[in-house]
GROMACS .gro file of N, CA and C in nm:
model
  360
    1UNK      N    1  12.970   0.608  12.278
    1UNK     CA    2  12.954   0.617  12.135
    1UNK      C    3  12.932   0.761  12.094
    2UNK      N    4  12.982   0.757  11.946
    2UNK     CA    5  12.950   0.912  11.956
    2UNK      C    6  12.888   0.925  11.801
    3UNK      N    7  12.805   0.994  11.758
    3UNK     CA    8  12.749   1.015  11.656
    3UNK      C    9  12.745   1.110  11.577
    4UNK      N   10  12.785   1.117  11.461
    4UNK     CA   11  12.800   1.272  11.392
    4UNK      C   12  12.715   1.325  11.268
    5UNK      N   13  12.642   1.384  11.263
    5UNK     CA   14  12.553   1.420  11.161
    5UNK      C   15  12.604   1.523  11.080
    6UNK      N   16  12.606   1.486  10.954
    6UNK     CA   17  12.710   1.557  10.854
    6UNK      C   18  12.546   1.637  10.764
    7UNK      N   19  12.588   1.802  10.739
    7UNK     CA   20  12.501   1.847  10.607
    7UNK      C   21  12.525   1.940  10.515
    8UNK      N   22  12.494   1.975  10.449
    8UNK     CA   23  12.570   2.116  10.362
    8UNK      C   24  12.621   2.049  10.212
    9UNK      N   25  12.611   1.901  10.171
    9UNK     CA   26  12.655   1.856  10.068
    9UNK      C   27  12.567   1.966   9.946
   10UNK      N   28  12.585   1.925   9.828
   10UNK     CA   29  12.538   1.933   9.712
   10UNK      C   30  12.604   1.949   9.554
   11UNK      N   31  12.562   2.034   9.473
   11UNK     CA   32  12.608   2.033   9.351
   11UNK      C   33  12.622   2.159   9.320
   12UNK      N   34  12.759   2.191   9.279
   12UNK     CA   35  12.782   2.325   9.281
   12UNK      C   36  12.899   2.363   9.174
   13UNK      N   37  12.869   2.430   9.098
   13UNK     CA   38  12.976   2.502   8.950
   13UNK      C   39  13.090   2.476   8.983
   14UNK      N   40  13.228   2.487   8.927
   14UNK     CA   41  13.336   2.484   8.944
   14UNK      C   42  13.372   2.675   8.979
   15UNK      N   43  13.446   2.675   9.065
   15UNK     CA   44  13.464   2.827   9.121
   15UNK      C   45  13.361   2.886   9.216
   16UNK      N   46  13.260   2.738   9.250
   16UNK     CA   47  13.185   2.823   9.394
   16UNK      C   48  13.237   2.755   9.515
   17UNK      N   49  13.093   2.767   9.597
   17UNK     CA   50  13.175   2.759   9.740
   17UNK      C   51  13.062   2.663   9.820
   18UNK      N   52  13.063   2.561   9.873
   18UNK     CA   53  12.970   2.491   9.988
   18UNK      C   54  13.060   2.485  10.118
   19UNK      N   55  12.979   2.484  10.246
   19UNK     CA   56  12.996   2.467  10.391
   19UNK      C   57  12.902   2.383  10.431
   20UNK      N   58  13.050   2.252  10.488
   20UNK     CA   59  12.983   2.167  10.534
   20UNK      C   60  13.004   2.142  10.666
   21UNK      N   61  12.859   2.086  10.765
   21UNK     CA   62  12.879   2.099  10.910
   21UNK      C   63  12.859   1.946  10.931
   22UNK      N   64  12.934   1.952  11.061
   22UNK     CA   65  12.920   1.804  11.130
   22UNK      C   66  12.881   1.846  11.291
   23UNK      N   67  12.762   1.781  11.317
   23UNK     CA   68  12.737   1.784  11.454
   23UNK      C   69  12.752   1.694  11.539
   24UNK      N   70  12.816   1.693  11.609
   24UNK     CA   71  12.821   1.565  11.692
   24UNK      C   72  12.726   1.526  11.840
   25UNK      N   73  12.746   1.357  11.928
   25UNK     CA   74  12.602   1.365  11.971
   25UNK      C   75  12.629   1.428  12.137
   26UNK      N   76  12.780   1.430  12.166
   26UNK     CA   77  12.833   1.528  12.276
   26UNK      C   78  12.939   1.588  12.250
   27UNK      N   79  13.013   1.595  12.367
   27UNK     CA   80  13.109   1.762  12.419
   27UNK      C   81  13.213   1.778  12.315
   28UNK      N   82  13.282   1.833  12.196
   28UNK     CA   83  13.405   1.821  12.108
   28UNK      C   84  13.495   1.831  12.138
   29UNK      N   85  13.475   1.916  12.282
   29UNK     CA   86  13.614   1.979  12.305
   29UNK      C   87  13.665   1.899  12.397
   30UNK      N   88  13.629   1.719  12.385
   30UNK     CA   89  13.718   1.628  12.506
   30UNK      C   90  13.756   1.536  12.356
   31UNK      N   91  13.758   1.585  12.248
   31UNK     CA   92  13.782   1.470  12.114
   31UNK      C   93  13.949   1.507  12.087
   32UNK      N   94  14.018   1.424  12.051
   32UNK     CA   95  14.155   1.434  12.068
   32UNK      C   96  14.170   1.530  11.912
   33UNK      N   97  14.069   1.522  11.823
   33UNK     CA   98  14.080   1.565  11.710
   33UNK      C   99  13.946   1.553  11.619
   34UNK      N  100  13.904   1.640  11.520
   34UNK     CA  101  13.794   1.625  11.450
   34UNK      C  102  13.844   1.615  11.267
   35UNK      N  103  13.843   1.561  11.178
   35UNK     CA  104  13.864   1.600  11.066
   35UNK      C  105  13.752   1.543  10.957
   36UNK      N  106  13.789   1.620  10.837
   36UNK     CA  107  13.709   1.594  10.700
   36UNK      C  108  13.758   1.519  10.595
   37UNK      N  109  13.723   1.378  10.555
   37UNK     CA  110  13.797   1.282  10.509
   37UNK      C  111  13.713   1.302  10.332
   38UNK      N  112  13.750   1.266  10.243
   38UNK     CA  113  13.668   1.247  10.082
   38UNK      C  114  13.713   1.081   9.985
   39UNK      N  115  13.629   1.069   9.950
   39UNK     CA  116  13.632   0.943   9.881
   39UNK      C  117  13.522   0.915   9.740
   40UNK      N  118  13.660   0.944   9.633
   40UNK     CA  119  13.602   0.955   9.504
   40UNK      C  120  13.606   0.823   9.452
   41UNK      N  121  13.498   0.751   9.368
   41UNK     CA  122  13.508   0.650   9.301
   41UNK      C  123  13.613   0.584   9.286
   42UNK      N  124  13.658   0.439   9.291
   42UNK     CA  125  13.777   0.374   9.283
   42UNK      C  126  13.889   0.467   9.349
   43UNK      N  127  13.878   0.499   9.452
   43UNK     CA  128  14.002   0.574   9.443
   43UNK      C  129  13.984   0.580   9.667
   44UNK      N  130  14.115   0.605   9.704
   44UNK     CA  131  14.099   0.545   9.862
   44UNK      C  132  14.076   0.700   9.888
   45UNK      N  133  14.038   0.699  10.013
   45UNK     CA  134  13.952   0.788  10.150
   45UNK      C  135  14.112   0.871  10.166
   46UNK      N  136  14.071   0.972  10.156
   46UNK     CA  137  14.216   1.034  10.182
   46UNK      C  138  14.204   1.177  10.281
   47UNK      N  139  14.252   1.235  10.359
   47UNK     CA  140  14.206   1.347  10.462
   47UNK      C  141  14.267   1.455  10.358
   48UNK      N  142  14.098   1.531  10.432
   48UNK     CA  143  14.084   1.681  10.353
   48UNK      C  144  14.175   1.843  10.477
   49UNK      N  145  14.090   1.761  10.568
   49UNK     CA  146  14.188   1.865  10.691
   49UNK      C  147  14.102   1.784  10.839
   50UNK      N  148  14.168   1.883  10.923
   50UNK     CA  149  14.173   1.823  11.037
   50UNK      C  150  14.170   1.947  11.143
   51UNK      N  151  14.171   1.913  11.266
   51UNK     CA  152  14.162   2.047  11.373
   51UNK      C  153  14.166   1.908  11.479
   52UNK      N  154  14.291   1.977  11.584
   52UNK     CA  155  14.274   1.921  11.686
   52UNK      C  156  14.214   1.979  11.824
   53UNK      N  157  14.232   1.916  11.928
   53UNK     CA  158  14.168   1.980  12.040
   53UNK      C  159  14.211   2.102  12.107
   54UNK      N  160  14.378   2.158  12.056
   54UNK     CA  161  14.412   2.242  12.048
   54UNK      C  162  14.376   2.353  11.960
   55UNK      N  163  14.309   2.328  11.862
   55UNK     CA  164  14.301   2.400  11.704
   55UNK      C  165  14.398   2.420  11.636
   56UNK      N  166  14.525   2.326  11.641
   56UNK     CA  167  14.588   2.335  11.540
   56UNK      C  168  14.511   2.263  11.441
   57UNK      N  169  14.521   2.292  11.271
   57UNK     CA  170  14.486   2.245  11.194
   57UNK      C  171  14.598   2.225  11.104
   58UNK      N  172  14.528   2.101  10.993
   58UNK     CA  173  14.632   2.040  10.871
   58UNK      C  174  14.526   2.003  10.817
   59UNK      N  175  14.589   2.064  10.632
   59UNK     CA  176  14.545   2.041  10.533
   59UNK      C  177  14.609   1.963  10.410
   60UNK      N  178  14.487   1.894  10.331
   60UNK     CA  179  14.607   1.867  10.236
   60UNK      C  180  14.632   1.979  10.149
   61UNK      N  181  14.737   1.951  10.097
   61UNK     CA  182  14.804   2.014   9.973
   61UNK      C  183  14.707   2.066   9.903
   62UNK      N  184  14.625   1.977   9.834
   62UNK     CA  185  14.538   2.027   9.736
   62UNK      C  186  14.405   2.164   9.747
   63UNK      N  187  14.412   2.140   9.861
   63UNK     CA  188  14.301   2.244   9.921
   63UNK      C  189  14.354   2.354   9.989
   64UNK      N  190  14.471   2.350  10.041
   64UNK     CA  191  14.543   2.470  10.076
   64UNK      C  192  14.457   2.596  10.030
   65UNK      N  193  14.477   2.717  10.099
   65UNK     CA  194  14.410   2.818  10.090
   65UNK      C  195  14.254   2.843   9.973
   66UNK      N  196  14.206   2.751   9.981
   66UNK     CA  197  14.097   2.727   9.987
   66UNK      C  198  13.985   2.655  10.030
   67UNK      N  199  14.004   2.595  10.092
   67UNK     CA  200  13.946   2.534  10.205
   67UNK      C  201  13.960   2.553  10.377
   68UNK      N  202  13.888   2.574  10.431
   68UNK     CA  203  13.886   2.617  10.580
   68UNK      C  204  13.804   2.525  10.693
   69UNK      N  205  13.857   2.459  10.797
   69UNK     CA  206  13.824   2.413  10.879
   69UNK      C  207  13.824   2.467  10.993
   70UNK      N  208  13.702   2.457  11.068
   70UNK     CA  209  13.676   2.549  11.175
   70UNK      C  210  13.588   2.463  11.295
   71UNK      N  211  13.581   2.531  11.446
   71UNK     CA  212  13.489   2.468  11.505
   71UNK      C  213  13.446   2.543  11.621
   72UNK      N  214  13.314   2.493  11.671
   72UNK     CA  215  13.225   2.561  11.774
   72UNK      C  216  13.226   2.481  11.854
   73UNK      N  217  13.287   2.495  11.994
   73UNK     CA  218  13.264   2.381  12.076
   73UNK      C  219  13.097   2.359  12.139
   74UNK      N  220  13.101   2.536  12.120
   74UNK     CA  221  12.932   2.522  12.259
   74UNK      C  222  12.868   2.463  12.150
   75UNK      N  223  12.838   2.428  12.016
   75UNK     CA  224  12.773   2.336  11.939
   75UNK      C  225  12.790   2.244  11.902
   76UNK      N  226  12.900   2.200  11.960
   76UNK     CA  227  12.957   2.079  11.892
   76UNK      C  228  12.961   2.063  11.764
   77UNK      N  229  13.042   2.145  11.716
   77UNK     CA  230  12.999   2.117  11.525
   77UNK      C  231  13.139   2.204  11.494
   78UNK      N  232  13.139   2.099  11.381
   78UNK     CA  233  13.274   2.165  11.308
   78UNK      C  234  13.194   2.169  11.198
   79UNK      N  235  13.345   2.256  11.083
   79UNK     CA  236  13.264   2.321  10.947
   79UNK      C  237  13.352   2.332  10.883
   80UNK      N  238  13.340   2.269  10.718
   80UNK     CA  239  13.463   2.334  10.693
   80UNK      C  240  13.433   2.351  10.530
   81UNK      N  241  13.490   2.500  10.481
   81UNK     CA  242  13.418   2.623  10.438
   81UNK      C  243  13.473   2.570  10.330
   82UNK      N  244  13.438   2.547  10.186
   82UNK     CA  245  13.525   2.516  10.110
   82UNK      C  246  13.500   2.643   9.961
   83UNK      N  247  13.584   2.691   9.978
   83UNK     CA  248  13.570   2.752   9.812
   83UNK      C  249  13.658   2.761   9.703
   84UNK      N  250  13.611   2.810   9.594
   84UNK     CA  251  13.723   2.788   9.464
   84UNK      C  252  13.712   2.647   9.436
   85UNK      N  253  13.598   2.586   9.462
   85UNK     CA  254  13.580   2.440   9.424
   85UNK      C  255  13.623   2.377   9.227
   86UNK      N  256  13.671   2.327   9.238
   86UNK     CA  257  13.695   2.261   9.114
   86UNK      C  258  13.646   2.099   9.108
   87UNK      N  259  13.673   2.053   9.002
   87UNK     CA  260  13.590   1.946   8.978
   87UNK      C  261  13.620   1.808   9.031
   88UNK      N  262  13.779   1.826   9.022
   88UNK     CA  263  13.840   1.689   9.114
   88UNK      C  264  13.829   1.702   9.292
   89UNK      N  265  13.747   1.816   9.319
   89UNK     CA  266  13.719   1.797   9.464
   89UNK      C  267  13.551   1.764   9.509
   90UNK      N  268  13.534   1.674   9.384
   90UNK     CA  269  13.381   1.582   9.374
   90UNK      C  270  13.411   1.447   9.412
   91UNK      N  271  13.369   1.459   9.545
   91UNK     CA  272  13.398   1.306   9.641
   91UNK      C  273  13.277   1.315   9.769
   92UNK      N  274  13.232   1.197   9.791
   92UNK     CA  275  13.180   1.190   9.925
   92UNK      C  276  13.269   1.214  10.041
   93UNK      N  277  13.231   1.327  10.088
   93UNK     CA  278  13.283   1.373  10.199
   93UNK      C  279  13.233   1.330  10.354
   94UNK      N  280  13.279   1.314  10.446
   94UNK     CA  281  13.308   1.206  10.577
   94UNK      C  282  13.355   1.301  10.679
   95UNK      N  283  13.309   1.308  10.793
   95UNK     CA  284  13.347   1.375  10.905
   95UNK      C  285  13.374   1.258  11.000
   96UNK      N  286  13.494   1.298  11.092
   96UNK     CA  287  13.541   1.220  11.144
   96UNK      C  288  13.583   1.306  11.284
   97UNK      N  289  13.561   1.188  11.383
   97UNK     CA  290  13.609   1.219  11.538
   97UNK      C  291  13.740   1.110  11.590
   98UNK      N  292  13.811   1.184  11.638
   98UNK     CA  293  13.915   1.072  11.697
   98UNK      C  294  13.883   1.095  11.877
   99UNK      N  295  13.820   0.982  11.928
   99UNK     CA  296  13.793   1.003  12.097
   99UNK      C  297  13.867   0.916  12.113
  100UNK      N  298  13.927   0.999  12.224
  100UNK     CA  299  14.019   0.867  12.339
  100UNK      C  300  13.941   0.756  12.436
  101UNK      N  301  13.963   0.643  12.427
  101UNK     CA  302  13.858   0.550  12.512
  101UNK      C  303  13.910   0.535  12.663
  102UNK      N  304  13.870   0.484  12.747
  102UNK     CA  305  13.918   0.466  12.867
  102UNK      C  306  14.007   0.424  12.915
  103UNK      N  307  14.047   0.335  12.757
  103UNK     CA  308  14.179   0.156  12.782
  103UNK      C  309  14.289   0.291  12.742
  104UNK      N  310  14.264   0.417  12.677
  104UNK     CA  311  14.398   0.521  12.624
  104UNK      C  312  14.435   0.492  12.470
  105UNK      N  313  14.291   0.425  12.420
  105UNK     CA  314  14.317   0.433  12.250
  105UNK      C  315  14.213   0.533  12.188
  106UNK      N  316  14.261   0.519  12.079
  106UNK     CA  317  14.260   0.649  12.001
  106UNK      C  318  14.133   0.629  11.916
  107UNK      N  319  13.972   0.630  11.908
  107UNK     CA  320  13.873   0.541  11.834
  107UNK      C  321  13.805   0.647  11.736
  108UNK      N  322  13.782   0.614  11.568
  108UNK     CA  323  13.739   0.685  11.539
  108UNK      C  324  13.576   0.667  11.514
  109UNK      N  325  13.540   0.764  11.521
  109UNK     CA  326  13.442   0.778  11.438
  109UNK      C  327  13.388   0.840  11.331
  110UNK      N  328  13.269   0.804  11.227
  110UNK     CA  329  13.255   0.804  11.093
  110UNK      C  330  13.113   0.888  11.107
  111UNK      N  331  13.103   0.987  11.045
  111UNK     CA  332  12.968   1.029  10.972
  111UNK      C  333  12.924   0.959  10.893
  112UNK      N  334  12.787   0.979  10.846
  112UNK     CA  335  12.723   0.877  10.698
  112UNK      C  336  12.801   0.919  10.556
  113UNK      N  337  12.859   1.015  10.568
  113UNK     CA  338  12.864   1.060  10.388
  113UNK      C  339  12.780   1.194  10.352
  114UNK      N  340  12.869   1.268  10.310
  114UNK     CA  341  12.759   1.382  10.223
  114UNK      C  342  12.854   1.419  10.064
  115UNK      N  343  12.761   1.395   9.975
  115UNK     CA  344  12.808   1.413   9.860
  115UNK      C  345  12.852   1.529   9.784
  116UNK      N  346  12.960   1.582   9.744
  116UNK     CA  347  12.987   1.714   9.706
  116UNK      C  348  13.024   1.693   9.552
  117UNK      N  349  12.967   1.763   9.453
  117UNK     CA  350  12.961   1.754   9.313
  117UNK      C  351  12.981   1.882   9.264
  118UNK      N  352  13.118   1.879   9.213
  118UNK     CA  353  13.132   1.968   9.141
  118UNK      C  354  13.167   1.990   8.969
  119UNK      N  355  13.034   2.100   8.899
  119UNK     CA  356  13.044   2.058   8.790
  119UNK      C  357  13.158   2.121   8.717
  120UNK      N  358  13.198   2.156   8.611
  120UNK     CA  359  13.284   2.252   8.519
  120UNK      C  360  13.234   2.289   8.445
   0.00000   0.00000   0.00000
């Protein structure tokens, strides 16, 4: 099992910047992939970016060059830097692990949620 502790949420102007970390409860660098998922009211869970075990990364569209995903293996923690925040990027934000299991599937796992509010 693996456990991820998400922090860095809060409430922040339109045109600033929060960094949010996810720690996980072992090694990252055996996770097939780590990413940052958001989920605004009525509206579905959609991926913010991603980093695999290679460090290639993918973003969406919307966050393109302003948003940055990054990671530390000797801490197990990824981060991902967000600035130029605007207001439609006010969603509970979700860190996510994809570990390979033993059977050779692909299992994710979920952080609790950290809330990112951005005002205008």
């Amino acid at each position: 099992q693996v456990q991820l502790v998400e922090s860095g949420g809060g409430l922040v102007q339109a045109g600033g910047s929060l960094r949010l970390s996810c720690t996980a409860s072992r090694n990252i660098y055996t996770f097939n992939s780590m990413g940052w998922y958001r989920q605004a009211p009525g509206k579905q869970r959609e991926l913010v970016a991603a980093i695999t075990s290679g460090s290639r990364t993918n973003y969406a569209d919307s966050v393109k060059g302003r948003f940055t995903i990054s990671r530390d293996n000797a801490a197990n923690t990824v981060w991902l830097q967000m600035n130029s925040l605007k207001p439609e990027d006010t969603a509970v934000y979700y860190c996510n692990a994809n570990v390979e299991s033993r059977f050779g599937l692909g299992i994710n796992y979920w952080g609790q949620g950290t809330q990112v509010t951005v005002s205008s």
